[in-house]
Each structure stands twice: as structure tokens, then as C-alpha cells.
Short mmCIF file of C-alpha atoms in Angstrom, two decimals:
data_model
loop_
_atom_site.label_atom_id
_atom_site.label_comp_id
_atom_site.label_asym_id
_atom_site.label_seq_id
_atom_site.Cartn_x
_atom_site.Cartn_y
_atom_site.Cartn_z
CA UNK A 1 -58.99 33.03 -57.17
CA UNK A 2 -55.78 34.17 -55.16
CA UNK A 3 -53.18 34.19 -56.58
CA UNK A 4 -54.12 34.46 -60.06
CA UNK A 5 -56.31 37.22 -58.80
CA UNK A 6 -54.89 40.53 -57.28
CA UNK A 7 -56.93 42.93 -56.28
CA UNK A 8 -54.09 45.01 -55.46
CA UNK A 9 -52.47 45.24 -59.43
CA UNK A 10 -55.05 47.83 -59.86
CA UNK A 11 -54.16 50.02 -57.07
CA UNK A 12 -50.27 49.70 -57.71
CA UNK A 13 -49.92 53.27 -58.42
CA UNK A 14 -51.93 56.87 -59.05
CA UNK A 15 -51.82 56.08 -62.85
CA UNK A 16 -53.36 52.65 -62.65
CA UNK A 17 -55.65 54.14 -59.53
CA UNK A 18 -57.12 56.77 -61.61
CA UNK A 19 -57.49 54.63 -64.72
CA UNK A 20 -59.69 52.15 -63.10
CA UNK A 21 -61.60 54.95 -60.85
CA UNK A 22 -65.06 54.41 -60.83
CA UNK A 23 -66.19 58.13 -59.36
CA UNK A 24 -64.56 61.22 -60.76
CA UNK A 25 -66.04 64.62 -59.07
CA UNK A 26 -66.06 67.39 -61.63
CA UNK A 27 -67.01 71.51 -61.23
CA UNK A 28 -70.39 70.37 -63.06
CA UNK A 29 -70.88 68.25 -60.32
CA UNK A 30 -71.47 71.16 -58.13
CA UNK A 31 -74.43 73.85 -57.22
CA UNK A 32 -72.95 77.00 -55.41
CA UNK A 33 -75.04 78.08 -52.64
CA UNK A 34 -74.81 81.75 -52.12
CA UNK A 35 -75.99 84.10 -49.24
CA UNK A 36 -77.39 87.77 -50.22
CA UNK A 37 -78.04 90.32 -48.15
CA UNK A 38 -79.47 94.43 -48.33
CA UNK A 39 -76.35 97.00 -48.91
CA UNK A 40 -73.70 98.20 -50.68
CA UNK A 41 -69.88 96.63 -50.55
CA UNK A 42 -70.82 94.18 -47.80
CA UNK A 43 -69.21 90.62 -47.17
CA UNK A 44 -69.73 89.22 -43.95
CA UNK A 45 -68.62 86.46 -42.70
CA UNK A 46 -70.46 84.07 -41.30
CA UNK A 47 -69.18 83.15 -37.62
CA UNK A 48 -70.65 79.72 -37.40
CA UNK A 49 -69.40 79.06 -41.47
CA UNK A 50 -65.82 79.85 -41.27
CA UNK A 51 -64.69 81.35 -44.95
CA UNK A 52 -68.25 81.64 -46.03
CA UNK A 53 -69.87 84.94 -46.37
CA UNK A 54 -73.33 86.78 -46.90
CA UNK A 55 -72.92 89.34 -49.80
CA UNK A 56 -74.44 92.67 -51.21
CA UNK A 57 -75.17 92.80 -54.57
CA UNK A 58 -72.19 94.58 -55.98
CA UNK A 59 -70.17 91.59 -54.55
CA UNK A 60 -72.57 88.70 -55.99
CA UNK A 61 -71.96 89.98 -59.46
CA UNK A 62 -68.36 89.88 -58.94
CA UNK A 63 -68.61 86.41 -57.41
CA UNK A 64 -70.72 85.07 -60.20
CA UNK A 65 -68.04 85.73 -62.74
CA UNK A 66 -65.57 83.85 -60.48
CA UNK A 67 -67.57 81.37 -60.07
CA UNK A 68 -67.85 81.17 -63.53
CA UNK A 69 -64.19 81.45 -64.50
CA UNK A 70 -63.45 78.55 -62.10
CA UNK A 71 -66.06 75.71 -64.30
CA UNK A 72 -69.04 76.34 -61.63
CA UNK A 73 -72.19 76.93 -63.79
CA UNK A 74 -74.89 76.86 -61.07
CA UNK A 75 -76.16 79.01 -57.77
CA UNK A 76 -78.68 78.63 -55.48
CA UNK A 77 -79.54 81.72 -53.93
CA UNK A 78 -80.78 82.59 -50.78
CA UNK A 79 -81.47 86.07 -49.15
CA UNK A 80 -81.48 87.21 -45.47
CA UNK A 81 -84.08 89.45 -45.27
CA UNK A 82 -84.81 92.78 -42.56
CA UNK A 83 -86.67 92.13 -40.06
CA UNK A 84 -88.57 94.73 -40.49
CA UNK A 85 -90.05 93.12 -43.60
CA UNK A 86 -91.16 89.82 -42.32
CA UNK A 87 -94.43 88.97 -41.06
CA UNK A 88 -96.37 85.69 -40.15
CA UNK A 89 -97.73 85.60 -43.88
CA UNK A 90 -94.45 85.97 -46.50
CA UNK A 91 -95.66 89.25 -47.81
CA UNK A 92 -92.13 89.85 -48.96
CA UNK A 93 -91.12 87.08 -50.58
CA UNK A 94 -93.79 88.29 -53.38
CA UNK A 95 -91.73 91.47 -53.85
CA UNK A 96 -91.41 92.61 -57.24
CA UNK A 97 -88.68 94.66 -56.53
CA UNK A 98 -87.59 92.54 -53.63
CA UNK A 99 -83.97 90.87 -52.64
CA UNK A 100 -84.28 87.79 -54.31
CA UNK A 101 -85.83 89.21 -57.34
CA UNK A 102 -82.94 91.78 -57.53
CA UNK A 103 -80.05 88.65 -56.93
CA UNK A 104 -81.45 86.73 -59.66
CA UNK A 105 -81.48 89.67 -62.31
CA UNK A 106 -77.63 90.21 -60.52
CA UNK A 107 -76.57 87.16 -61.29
CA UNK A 108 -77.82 87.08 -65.02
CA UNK A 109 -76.24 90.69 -65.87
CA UNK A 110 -72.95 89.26 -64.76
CA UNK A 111 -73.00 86.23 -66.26
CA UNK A 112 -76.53 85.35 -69.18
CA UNK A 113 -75.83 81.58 -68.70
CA UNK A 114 -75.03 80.91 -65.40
CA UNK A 115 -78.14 78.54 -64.12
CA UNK A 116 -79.67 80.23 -61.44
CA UNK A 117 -82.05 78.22 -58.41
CA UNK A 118 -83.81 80.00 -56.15
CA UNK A 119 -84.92 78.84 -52.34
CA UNK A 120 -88.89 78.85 -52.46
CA UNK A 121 -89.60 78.90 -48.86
CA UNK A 122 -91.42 81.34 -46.12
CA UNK A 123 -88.76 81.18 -43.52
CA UNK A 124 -86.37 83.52 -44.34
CA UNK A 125 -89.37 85.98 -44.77
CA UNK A 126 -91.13 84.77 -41.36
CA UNK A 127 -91.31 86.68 -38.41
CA UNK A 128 -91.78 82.96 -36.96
CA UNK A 129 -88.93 81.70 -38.21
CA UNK A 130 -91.00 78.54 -40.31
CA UNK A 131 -91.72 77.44 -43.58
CA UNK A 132 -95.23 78.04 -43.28
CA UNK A 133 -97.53 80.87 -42.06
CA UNK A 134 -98.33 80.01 -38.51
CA UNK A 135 -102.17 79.85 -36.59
CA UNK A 136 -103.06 78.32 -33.68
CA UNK A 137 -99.88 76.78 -32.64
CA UNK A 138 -99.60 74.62 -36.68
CA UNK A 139 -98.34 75.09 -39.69
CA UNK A 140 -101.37 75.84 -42.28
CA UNK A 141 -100.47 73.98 -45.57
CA UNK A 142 -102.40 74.88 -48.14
CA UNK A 143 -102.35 78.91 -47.52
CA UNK A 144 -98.57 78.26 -47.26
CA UNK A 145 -98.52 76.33 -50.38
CA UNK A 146 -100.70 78.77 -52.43
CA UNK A 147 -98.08 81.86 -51.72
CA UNK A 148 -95.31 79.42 -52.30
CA UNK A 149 -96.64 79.34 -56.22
CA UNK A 150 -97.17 82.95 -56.01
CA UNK A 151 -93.62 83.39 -54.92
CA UNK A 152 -91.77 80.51 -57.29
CA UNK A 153 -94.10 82.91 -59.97
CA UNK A 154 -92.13 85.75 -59.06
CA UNK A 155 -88.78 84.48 -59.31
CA UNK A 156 -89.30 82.71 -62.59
CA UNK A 157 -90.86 86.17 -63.74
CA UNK A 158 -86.77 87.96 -62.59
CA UNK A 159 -85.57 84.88 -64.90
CA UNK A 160 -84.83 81.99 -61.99
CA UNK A 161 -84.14 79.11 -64.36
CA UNK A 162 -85.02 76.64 -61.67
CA UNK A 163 -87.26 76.75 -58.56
CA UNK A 164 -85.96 75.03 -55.87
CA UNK A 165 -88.69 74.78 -52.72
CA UNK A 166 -87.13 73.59 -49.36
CA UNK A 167 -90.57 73.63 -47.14
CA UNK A 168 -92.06 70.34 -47.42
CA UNK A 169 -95.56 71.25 -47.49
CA UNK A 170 -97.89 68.48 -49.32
CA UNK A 171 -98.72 69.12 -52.56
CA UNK A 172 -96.53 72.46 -53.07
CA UNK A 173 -94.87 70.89 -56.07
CA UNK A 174 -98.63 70.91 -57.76
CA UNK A 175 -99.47 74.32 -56.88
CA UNK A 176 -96.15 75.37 -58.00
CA UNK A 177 -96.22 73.91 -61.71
CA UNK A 178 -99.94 74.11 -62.22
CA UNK A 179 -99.32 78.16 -61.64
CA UNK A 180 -96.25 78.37 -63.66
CA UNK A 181 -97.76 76.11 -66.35
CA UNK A 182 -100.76 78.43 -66.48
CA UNK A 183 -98.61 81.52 -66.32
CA UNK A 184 -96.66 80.21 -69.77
CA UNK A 185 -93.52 79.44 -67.47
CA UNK A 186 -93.20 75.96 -69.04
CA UNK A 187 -89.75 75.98 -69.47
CA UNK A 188 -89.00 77.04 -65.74
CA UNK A 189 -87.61 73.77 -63.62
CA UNK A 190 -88.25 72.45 -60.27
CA UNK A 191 -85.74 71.14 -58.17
CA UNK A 192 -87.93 69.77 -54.87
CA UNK A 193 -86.30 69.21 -51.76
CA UNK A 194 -88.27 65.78 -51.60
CA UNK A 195 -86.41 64.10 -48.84
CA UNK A 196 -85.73 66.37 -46.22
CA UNK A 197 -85.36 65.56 -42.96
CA UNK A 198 -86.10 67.49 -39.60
CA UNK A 199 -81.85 67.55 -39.06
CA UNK A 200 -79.84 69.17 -36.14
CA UNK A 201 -77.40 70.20 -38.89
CA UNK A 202 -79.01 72.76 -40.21
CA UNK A 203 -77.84 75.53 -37.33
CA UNK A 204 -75.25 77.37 -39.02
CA UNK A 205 -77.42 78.29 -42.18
CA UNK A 206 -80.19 79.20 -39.85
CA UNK A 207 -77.79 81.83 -38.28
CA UNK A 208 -76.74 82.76 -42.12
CA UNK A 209 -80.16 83.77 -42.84
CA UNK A 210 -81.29 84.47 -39.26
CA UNK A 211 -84.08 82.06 -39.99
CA UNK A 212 -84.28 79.71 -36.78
CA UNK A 213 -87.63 79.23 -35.58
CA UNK A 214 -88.82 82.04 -32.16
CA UNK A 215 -89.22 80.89 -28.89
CA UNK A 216 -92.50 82.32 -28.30
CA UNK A 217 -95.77 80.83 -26.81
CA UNK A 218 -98.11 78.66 -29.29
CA UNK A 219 -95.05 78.88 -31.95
CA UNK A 220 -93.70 75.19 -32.49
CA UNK A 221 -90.19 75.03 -31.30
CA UNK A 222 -89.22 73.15 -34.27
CA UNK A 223 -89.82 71.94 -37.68
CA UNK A 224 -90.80 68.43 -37.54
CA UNK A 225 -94.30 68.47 -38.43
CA UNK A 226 -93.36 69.37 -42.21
CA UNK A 227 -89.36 68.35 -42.39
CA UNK A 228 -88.90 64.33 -42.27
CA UNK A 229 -88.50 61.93 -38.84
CA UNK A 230 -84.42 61.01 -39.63
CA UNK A 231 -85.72 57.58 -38.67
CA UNK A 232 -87.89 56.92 -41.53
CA UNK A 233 -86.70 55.44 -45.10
CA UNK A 234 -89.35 53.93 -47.18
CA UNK A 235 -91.10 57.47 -46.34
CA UNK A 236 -88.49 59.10 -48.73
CA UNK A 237 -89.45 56.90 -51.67
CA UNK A 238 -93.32 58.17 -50.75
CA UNK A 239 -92.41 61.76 -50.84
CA UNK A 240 -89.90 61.61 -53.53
CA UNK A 241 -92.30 59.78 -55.92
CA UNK A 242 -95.11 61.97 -55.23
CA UNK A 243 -93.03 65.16 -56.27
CA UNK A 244 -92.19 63.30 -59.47
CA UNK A 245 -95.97 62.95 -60.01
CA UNK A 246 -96.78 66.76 -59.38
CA UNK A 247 -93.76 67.74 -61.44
CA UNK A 248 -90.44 68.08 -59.98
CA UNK A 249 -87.64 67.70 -62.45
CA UNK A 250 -85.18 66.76 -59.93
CA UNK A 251 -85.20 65.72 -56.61
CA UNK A 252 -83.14 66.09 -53.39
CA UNK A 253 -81.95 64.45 -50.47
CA UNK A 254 -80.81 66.60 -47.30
CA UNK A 255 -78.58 66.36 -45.66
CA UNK A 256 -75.94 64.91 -47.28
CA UNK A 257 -73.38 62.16 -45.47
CA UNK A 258 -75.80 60.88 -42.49
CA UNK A 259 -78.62 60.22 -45.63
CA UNK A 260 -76.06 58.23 -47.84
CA UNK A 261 -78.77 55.09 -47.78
CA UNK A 262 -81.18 57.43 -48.61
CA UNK A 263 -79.73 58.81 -52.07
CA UNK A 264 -79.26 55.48 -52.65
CA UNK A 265 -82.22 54.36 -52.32
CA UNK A 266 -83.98 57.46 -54.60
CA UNK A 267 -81.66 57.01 -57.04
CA UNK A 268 -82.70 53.26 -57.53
CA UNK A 269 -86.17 54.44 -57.36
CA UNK A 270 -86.40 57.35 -60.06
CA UNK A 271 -85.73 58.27 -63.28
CA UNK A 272 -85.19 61.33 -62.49
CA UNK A 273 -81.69 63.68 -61.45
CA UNK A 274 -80.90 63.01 -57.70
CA UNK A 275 -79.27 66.20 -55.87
CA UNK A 276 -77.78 66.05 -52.79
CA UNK A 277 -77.15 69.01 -50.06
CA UNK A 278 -74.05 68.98 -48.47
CA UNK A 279 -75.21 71.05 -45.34
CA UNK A 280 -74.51 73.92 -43.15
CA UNK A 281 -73.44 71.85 -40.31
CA UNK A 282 -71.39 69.27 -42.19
CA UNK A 283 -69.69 72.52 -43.77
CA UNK A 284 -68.86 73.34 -40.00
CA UNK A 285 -67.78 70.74 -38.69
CA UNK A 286 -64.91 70.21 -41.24
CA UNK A 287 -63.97 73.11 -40.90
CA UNK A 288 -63.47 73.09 -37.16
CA UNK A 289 -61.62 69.92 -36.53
CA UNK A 290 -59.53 70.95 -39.44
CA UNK A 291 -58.71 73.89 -37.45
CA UNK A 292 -57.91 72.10 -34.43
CA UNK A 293 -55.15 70.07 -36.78
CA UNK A 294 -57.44 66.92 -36.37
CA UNK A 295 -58.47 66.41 -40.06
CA UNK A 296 -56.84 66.78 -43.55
CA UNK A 297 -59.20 69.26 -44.33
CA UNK A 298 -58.70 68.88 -48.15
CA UNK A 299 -58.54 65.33 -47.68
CA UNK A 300 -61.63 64.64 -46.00
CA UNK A 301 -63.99 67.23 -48.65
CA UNK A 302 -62.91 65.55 -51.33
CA UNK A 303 -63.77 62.00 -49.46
CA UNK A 304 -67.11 63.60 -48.63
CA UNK A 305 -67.90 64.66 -51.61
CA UNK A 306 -66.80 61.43 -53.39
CA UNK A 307 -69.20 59.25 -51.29
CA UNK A 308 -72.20 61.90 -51.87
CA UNK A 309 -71.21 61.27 -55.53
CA UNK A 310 -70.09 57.38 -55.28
CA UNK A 311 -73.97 57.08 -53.28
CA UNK A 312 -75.95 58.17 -56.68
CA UNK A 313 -76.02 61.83 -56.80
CA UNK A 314 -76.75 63.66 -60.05
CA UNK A 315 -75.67 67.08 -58.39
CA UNK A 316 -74.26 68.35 -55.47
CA UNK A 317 -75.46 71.42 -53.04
CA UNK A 318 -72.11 72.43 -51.66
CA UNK A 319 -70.26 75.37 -49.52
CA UNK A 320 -67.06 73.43 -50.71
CA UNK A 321 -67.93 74.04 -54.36
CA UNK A 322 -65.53 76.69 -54.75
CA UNK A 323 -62.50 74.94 -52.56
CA UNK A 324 -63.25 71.59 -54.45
CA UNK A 325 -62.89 72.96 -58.20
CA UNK A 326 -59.15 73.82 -56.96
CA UNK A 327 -58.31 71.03 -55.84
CA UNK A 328 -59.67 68.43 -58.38
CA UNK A 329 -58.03 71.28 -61.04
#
């Protein structure tokens, strides 16, 4: 009891603060997501992700190694693909020769043992703009799910060390490892988006990837048929544990800082790693009021990043990944 007992002696200075800290973030803390497109010498920024960019090829191998160099041992890679390519079925996205077979072998000619996670989802490849191949105004699940395994196939075949599928389609996670398992993949991970919910901070990476759903009669206008109510919580346990069961070998939340009860929650729940995605539109918004002089910018990612850690994350999804690693070095 007071005075005998000072909370503050252990706060008294950095030295003692550090000592006693009870969350440290690290660079293996971190997954680096990375934006790929078609070209040569190309970095484009991203107007709604200030300081991020979409990259050629030639680029991604040079930002592996920095990556590398700077402690950051894991990408998640995503591609924007030509219109011209996509269609209403993903035809694409099983590509041998395709852009996200091409980044993965990228990435492991610059550097063998960076870990490399792929996004298994239609969208990107969609000429709808969803997750899922589209008829009659709804999302068909189980032809979506059985070119999802087709696809995750493919990527594990360039050498993706991880799968990583963002759709939320029931019972992807089966088809997924039942096809990889049968293909002799059985080393190949999954990494399910499990808890993901139908969030209005996903804009900016939708214009990254050009991958927002079209406004076009008997398309939905959004994704919340597949992607989770943000109201719901004991619903995250059910779809989290059901991964588990059809064998995911971690599991994510997203988004990140609005979900904090949610990682929580999981990571009371499993016995499994807990990643968290640190979104597109959390990215943004930093960045802007930062801009406007309103926020410590380095200040307030660290904070972030802390409490994503501090809430039970095993891993964290980040656009900061890069900008963190300097300033916890």
C-alpha cells in the first residue's frame, strides 16, 4: 500500500523504463507487405499511401535485399494485375508464368531465405472487383474455393513458403491443404485471414491493386456477404477455430487497432500464432495528420504497433515495417 508502494520507482527514468518493459517490438515482429506490378524500372507511388509504392520486378529484387539488410525476414506479396487479364472466373491467378508466380521466384533469387506469403484471393484478378467469381448477383463459394486451391497450388509450386488467403470463403482452408497435402506440398504453410471484417479501411489498398468492387447492375456493391459484420465477436472465435480445424498454421485478425478486443480474444482462444494486419487505411491516416503537423508521426507508429503487439499478436502485417526497424534500431 501507498507509500511503501510506488508505482512510479519503476518509471523514474528510460533505464529503469526499459528494464521493466513488458512489450519490446523487434524487425521479426514484422511481415512486409509489398505491391508488384508488370514492367521494367517502375516505382509508383501510391497517391492514397504516401511513401509506399507498387514495384516492377527489377525493383522487388533490389528491395528484398534491403529489406533483408535492415532484420525484415518476411513479405507478403501482392500483384496488380492488367485489366486485360481479369475475368469473372480468376483465370490468371493460375498462371504458370504469371505475376505472382514470377515475384515469388524474384524474391527467392535475391534473397534464398527470405519467407515469402502470398495473397490467395480472386480480386485482384476479377473483372468484378470480389473475392469470388460472381453469378446471379452472389458470390459462389465452392467454385471460388476450388480455384483458390488451384491457385495456393501454383504459388507453392514458384516456392511461396506460406499461403496466405484473404477471401473468407467457408471451407477454403480445407480445399487448400487437402490439395497441397495431396500434391506432396506438406511443408507449405497457411496463414488464414480468419477474422476479417467487412472494414471501410481497406480503400487505399483497393486503389494499390485497383481491386475495389464495379458499380455495375446485379454486382454486390460490397463485400459483406463473405468479409465479417465489425459488430460481431464471438463470430471470430467460430471462424478462427474452424480454420485451425481445416489446417491453418496461423491465423489473422484485420484490421489492426479498431479489432484490438478481437486479437485478444483469439489469442486466448488458440494455440496457434496470431497475426495482425495493420491496414491500408490506418497506414493513411497517420500519415496524413502527420502531415498536417497534428501527430508525432514516429511517435504514434511505434504506439500503434506496441498495442497490436501488447494485444497478443504473434506477427505483424505492416506498411510501417520498414520505418519501424529504424527507429527501434
Amino acid at each position: 500500500m501507498y507509500p511503501l508502494n510506488r508505482n512510479r520507482r519503476l518509471r523514474t527514468n528510460e533505464a529503469v523504463r526499459s528494464l521493466v518493459r513488458e512489450t519490446a517490438i523487434t524487425p521479426d515482429d514484422f511481415i512486409v507487405p509489398l505491391f508488384v506490378v508488370e514492367g521494367k524500372n517502375l516505382k509508383e507511388e501510391i497517391a492514397s499511401m504516401p511513401g509506399y509504392y507498387r514495384m516492377s520486378l527489377d525493383l522487388l529484387k533490389m528491395e528484398i535485399k534491403e529489406l533483408w539488410n535492415l532484420g525484415l525476414k518476411s513479405v507478403l506479396l501482392f500483384v496488380k494485375v492488367p485489366e486485360k487479364l481479369k475475368d469473372n472466373a480468376g483465370t490468371e491467378a493460375l498462371n504458370t508464368d504469371g505475376l505472382m508466380q514470377r515475384a515469388i521466384k524474384t524474391v527467392k533469387e535475391a534473397v534464398p531465405e527470405m519467407l515469402v506469403m502470398t495473397d490467395v484471393a480472386l480480386d485482384p484478378y476479377s473483372s468484378y472487383g470480389h473475392d469470388g467469381i460472381v453469378a446471379e448477383g452472389k458470390i459462389i463459394n465452392n467454385d471460388t474455393t476450388a480455384v483458390l486451391a488451384e491457385m495456393g497450388l501454383s504459388h507453392a509450386k514458384a516456392g511461396a513458403d506460406i499461403l496466405a488467403p484473404s477471401d473468407m470463403m467457408d471451407g477454403r482452408i480445407f480445399e487448400i491443404r487437402s490439395l497441397l497435402e495431396d500434391e506432396g506440398f506438406h511443408e507449405t504453410g497457411i496463414m488464414s485471414y480468419s477474422a476479417k471484417y467487412a472494414s471501410a479501411f481497406y480503400g487505399p489498398f483497393r486503389d494499390a491493386l485497383d481491386s475495389a468492387p464495379v458499380d455495375a447492375d446485379n454486382i454486390p456493391k460490397n463485400k459483406k456477404t463473405y468479409q465479417m459484420d465489425p459488430a460481431n465477436r464471438d463470430e471470430a472465435i467460430r471462424e478462427t477455430l474452424m480454420d485451425i480445424e481445416e489446417g491453418a498454421d496461423i491465423v489473422m485478425v484485420k484490421p489492426g487497432l479498431c479489432y484490438l478486443d478481437i486479437v485478444r480474444d483469439i489469442r486466448n482462444a488458440v494455440n496457434v500464432p496470431v497475426a495482425v494486419y495493420q491496414v491500408s487505411g490506418e497506414y493513411a491516416m497517420i500519415k496524413a495528420a502527420s502531415q498536417k503537423g497534428w501527430l508525432d508521426h514516429d511517435a504514434v507508429v511505434l504506439e500503434q504497433l506496441t498495442a497490436i503487439k501488447r494485444a497478443g499478436a504473434t506477427m505483424i502485417a505492416s506498411y510501417f515495417a520498414k520505418e519501424a526497424v529504424k527507429l527501434i534500431s
